[in-house]
PDB file of C-alpha atoms in Angstrom:
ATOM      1  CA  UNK C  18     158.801  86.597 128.790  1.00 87.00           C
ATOM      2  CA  UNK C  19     161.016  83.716 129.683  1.00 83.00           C
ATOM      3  CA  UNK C  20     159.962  83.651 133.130  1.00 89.00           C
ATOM      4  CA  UNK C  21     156.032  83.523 132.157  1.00 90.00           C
ATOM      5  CA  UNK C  22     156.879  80.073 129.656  1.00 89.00           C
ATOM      6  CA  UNK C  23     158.717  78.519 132.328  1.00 91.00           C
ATOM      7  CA  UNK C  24     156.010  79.395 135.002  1.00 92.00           C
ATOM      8  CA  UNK C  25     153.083  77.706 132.047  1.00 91.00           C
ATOM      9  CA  UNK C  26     155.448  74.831 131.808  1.00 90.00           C
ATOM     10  CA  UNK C  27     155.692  73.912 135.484  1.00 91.00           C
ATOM     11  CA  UNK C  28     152.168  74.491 136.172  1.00 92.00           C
ATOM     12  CA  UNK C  29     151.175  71.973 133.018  1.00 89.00           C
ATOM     13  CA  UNK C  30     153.660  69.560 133.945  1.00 88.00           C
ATOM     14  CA  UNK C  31     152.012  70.157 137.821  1.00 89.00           C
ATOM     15  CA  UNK C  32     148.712  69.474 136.713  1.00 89.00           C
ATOM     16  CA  UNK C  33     149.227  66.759 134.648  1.00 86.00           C
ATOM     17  CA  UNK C  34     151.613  64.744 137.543  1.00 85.00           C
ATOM     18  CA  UNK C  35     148.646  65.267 139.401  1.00 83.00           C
ATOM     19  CA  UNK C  36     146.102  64.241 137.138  1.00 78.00           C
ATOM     20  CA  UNK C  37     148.434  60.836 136.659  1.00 77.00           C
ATOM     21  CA  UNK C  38     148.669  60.368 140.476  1.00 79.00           C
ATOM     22  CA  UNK C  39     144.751  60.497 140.834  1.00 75.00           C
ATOM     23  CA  UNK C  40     144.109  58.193 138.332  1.00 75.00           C
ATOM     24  CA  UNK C  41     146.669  55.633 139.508  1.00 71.00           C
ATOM     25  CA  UNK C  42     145.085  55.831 143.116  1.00 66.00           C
ATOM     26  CA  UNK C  43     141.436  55.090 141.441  1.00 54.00           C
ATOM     27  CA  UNK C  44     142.252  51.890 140.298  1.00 56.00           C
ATOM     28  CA  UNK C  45     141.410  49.153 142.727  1.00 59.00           C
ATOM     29  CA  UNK C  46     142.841  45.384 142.209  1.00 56.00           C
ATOM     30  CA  UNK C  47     140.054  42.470 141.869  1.00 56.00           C
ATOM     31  CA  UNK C  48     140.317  39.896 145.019  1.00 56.00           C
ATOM     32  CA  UNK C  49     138.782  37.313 142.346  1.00 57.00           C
ATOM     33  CA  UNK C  50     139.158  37.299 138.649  1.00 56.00           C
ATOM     34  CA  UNK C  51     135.894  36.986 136.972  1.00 57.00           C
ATOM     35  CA  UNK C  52     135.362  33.300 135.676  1.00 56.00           C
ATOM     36  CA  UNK C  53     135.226  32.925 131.957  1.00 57.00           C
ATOM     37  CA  UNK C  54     132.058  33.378 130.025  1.00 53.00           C
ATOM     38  CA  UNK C  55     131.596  30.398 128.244  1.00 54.00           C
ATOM     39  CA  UNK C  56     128.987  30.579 125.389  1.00 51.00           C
ATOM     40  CA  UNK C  57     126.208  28.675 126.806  1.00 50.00           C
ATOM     41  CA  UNK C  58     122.224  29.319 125.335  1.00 48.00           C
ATOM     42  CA  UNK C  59     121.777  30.405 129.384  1.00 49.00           C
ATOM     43  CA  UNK C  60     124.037  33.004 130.416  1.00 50.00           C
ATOM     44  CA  UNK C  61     121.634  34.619 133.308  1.00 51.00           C
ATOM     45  CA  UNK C  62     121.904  32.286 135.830  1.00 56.00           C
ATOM     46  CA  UNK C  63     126.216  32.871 135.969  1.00 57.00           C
ATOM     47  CA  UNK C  64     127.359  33.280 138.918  1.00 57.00           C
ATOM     48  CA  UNK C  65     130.770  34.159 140.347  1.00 60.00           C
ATOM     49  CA  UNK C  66     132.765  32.187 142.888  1.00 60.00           C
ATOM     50  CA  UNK C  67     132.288  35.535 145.518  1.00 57.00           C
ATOM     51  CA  UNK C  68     128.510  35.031 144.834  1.00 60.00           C
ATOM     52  CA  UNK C  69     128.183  31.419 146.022  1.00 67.00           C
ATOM     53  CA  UNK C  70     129.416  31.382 149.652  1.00 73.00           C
ATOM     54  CA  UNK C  71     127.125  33.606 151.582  1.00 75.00           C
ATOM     55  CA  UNK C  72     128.704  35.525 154.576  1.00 76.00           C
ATOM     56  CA  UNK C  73     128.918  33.822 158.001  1.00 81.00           C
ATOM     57  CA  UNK C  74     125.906  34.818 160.232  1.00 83.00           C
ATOM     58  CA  UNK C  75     127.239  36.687 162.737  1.00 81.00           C
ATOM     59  CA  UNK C  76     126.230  35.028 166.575  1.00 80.00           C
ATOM     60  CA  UNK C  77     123.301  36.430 168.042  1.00 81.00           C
ATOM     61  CA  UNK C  78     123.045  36.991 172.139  1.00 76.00           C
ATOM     62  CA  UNK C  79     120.337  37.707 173.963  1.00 79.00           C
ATOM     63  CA  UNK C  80     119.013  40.674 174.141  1.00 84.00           C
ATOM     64  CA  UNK C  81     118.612  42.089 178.033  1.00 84.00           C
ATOM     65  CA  UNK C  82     116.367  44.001 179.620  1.00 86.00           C
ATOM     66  CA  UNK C  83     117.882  47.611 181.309  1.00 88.00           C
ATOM     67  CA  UNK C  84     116.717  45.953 184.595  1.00 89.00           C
ATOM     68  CA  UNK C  85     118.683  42.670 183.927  1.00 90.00           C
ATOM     69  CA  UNK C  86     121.994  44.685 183.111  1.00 90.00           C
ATOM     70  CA  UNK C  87     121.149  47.004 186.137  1.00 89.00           C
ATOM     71  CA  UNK C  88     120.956  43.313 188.476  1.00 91.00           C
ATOM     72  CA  UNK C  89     124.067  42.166 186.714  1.00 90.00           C
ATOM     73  CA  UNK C  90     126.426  45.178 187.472  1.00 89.00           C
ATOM     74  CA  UNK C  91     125.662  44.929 190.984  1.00 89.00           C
ATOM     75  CA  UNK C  92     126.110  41.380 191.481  1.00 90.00           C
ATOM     76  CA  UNK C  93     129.870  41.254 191.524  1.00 88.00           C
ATOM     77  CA  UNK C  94     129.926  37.367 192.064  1.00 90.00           C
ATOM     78  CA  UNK C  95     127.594  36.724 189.321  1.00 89.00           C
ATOM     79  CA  UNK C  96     125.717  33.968 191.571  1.00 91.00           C
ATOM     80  CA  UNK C  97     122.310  35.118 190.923  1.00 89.00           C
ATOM     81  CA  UNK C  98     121.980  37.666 194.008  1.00 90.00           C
ATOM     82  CA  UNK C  99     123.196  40.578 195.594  1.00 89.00           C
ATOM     83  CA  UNK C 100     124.416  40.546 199.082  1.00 90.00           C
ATOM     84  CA  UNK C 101     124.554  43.531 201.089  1.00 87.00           C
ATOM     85  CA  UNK C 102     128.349  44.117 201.139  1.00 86.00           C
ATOM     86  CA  UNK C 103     127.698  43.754 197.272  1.00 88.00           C
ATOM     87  CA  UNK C 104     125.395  46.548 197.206  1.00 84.00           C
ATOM     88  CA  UNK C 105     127.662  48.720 199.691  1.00 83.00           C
ATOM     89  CA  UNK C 106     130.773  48.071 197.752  1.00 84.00           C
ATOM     90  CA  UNK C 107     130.693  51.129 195.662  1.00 82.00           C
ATOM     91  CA  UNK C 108     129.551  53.461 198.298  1.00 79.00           C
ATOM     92  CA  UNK C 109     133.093  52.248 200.164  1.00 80.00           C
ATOM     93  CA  UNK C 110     135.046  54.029 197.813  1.00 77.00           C
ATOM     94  CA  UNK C 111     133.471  57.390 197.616  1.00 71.00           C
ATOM     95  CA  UNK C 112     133.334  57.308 201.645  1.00 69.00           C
ATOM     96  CA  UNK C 113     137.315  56.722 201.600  1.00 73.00           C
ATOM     97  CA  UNK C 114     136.971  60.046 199.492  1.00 69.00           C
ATOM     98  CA  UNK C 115     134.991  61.556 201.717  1.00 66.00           C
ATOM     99  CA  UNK C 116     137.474  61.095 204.575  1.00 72.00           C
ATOM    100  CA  UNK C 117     140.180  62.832 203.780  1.00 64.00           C
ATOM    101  CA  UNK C 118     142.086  62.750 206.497  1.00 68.00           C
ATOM    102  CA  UNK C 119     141.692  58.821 207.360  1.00 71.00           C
ATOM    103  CA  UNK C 120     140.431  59.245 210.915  1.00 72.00           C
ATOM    104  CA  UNK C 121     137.719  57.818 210.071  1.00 65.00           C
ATOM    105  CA  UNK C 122     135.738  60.587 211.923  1.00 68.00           C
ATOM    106  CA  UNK C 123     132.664  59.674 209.811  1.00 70.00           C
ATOM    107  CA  UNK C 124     131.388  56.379 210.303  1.00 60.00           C
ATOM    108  CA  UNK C 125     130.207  54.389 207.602  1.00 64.00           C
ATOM    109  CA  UNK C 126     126.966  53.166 209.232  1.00 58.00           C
ATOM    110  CA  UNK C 127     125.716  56.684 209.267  1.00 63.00           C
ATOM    111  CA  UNK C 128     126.971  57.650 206.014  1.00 63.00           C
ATOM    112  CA  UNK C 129     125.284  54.215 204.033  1.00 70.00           C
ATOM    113  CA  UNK C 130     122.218  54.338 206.490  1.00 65.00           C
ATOM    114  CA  UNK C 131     119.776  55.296 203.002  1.00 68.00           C
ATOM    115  CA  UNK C 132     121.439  52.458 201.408  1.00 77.00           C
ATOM    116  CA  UNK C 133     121.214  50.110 204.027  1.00 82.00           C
ATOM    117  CA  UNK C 134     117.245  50.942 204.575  1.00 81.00           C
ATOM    118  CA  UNK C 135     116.823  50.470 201.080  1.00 85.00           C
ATOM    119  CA  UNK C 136     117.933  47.181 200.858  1.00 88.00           C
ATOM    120  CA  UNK C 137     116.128  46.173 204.211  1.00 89.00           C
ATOM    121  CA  UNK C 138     113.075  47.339 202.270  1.00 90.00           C
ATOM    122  CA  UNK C 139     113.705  45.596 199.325  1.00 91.00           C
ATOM    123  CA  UNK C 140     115.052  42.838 200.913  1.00 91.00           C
ATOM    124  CA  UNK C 141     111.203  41.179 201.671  1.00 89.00           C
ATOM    125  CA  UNK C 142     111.540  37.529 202.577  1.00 91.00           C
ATOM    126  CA  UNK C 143     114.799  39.093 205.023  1.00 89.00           C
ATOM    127  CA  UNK C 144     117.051  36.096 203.369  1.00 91.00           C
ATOM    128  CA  UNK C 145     120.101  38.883 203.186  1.00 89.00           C
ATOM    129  CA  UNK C 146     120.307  38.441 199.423  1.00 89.00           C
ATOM    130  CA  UNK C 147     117.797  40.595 196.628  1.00 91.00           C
ATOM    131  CA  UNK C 148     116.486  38.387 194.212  1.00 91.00           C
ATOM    132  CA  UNK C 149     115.869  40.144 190.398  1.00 91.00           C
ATOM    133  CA  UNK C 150     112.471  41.035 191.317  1.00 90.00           C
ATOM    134  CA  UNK C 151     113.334  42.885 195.285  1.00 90.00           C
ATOM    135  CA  UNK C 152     116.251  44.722 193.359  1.00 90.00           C
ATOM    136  CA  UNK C 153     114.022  45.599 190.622  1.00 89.00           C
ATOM    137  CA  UNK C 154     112.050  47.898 193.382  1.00 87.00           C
ATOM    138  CA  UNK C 155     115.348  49.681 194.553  1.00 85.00           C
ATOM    139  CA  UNK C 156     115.258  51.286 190.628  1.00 86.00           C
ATOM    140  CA  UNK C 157     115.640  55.339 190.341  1.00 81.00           C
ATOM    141  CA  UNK C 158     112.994  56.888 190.066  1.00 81.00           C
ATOM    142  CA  UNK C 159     113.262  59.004 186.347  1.00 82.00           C
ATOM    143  CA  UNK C 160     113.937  62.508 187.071  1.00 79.00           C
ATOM    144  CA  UNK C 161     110.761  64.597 186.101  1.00 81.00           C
ATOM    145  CA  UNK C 162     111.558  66.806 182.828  1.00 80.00           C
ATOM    146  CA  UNK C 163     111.195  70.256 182.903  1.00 79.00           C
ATOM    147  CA  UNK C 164     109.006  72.244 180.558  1.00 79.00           C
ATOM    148  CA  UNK C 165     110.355  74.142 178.173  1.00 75.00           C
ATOM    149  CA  UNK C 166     109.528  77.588 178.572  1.00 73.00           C
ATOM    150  CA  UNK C 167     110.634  79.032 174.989  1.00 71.00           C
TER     151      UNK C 167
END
């Protein structure tokens, strides 16, 4: 019988250190005391110190087109255009994958050849640069979705 008191005691002293625990950890401390009501006819319009500065706006950027960040990733110099070695840049890296063995067996003129047509075709007025609008046309063409068949 003694052990059944002492295990009703613990679990009411249990419950109750936890009951004090979760009410300590639901009180939250005011950043501002509230300013003292002072009895005036007009008590609606009272406002708080916290109520009278409005937030900072946050600054606003403009908002680009996929295109324009598309144009922007390639052009590594950010001077407006994209040069060919630009362009080519990335495809340098996964050909020094592609060689493993560093003879350079594979030569990088026949490997970029697709790239390097695609930029002669975009490249219209054949300055050596794409303006926004020539690299616009080099775009991926969205992959057609398949139907569901369910």
């Amino acid at each position: 019988m003694w052990r059944f008191l002492a295990g009703v005691a613990s679990t009411l002293l249990l419950v109750a250190a936890g009951f004090f625990v979760w009410k300590g950890q639901a009180e939250k401390e005011q950043l501002v005391p509230p300013a003292p009501v002072q009895a005036v006819a007009s008590q609606a319009s009272f406002v708080t110190p916290l109520q009278q500065q409005a937030p900072p706006e946050p600054p606003s950027a403009p908002a680009k087109t996929k295109e324009q960040k598309r144009f922007a990733r390639a052009d590594k110099d950010d001077d407006g255009r994209i040069t060919r070695a630009e362009l080519l840049q990335p495809r340098q890296k996964a050909f020094a994958k592609l060689d493993k063995n560093g003879n350079g067996s594979l030569s990088f003129e026949e490997w970029a050849v697709k790239t390097a047509e695609k930029f002669a075709k975009a490249d219209r007025d054949r300055s050596g640069w794409l303006t926004a609008a020539e690299y616009q046309t080099t775009a991926p063409k969205p992959a057609k979705k398949k139907k569901c068949s369910c």
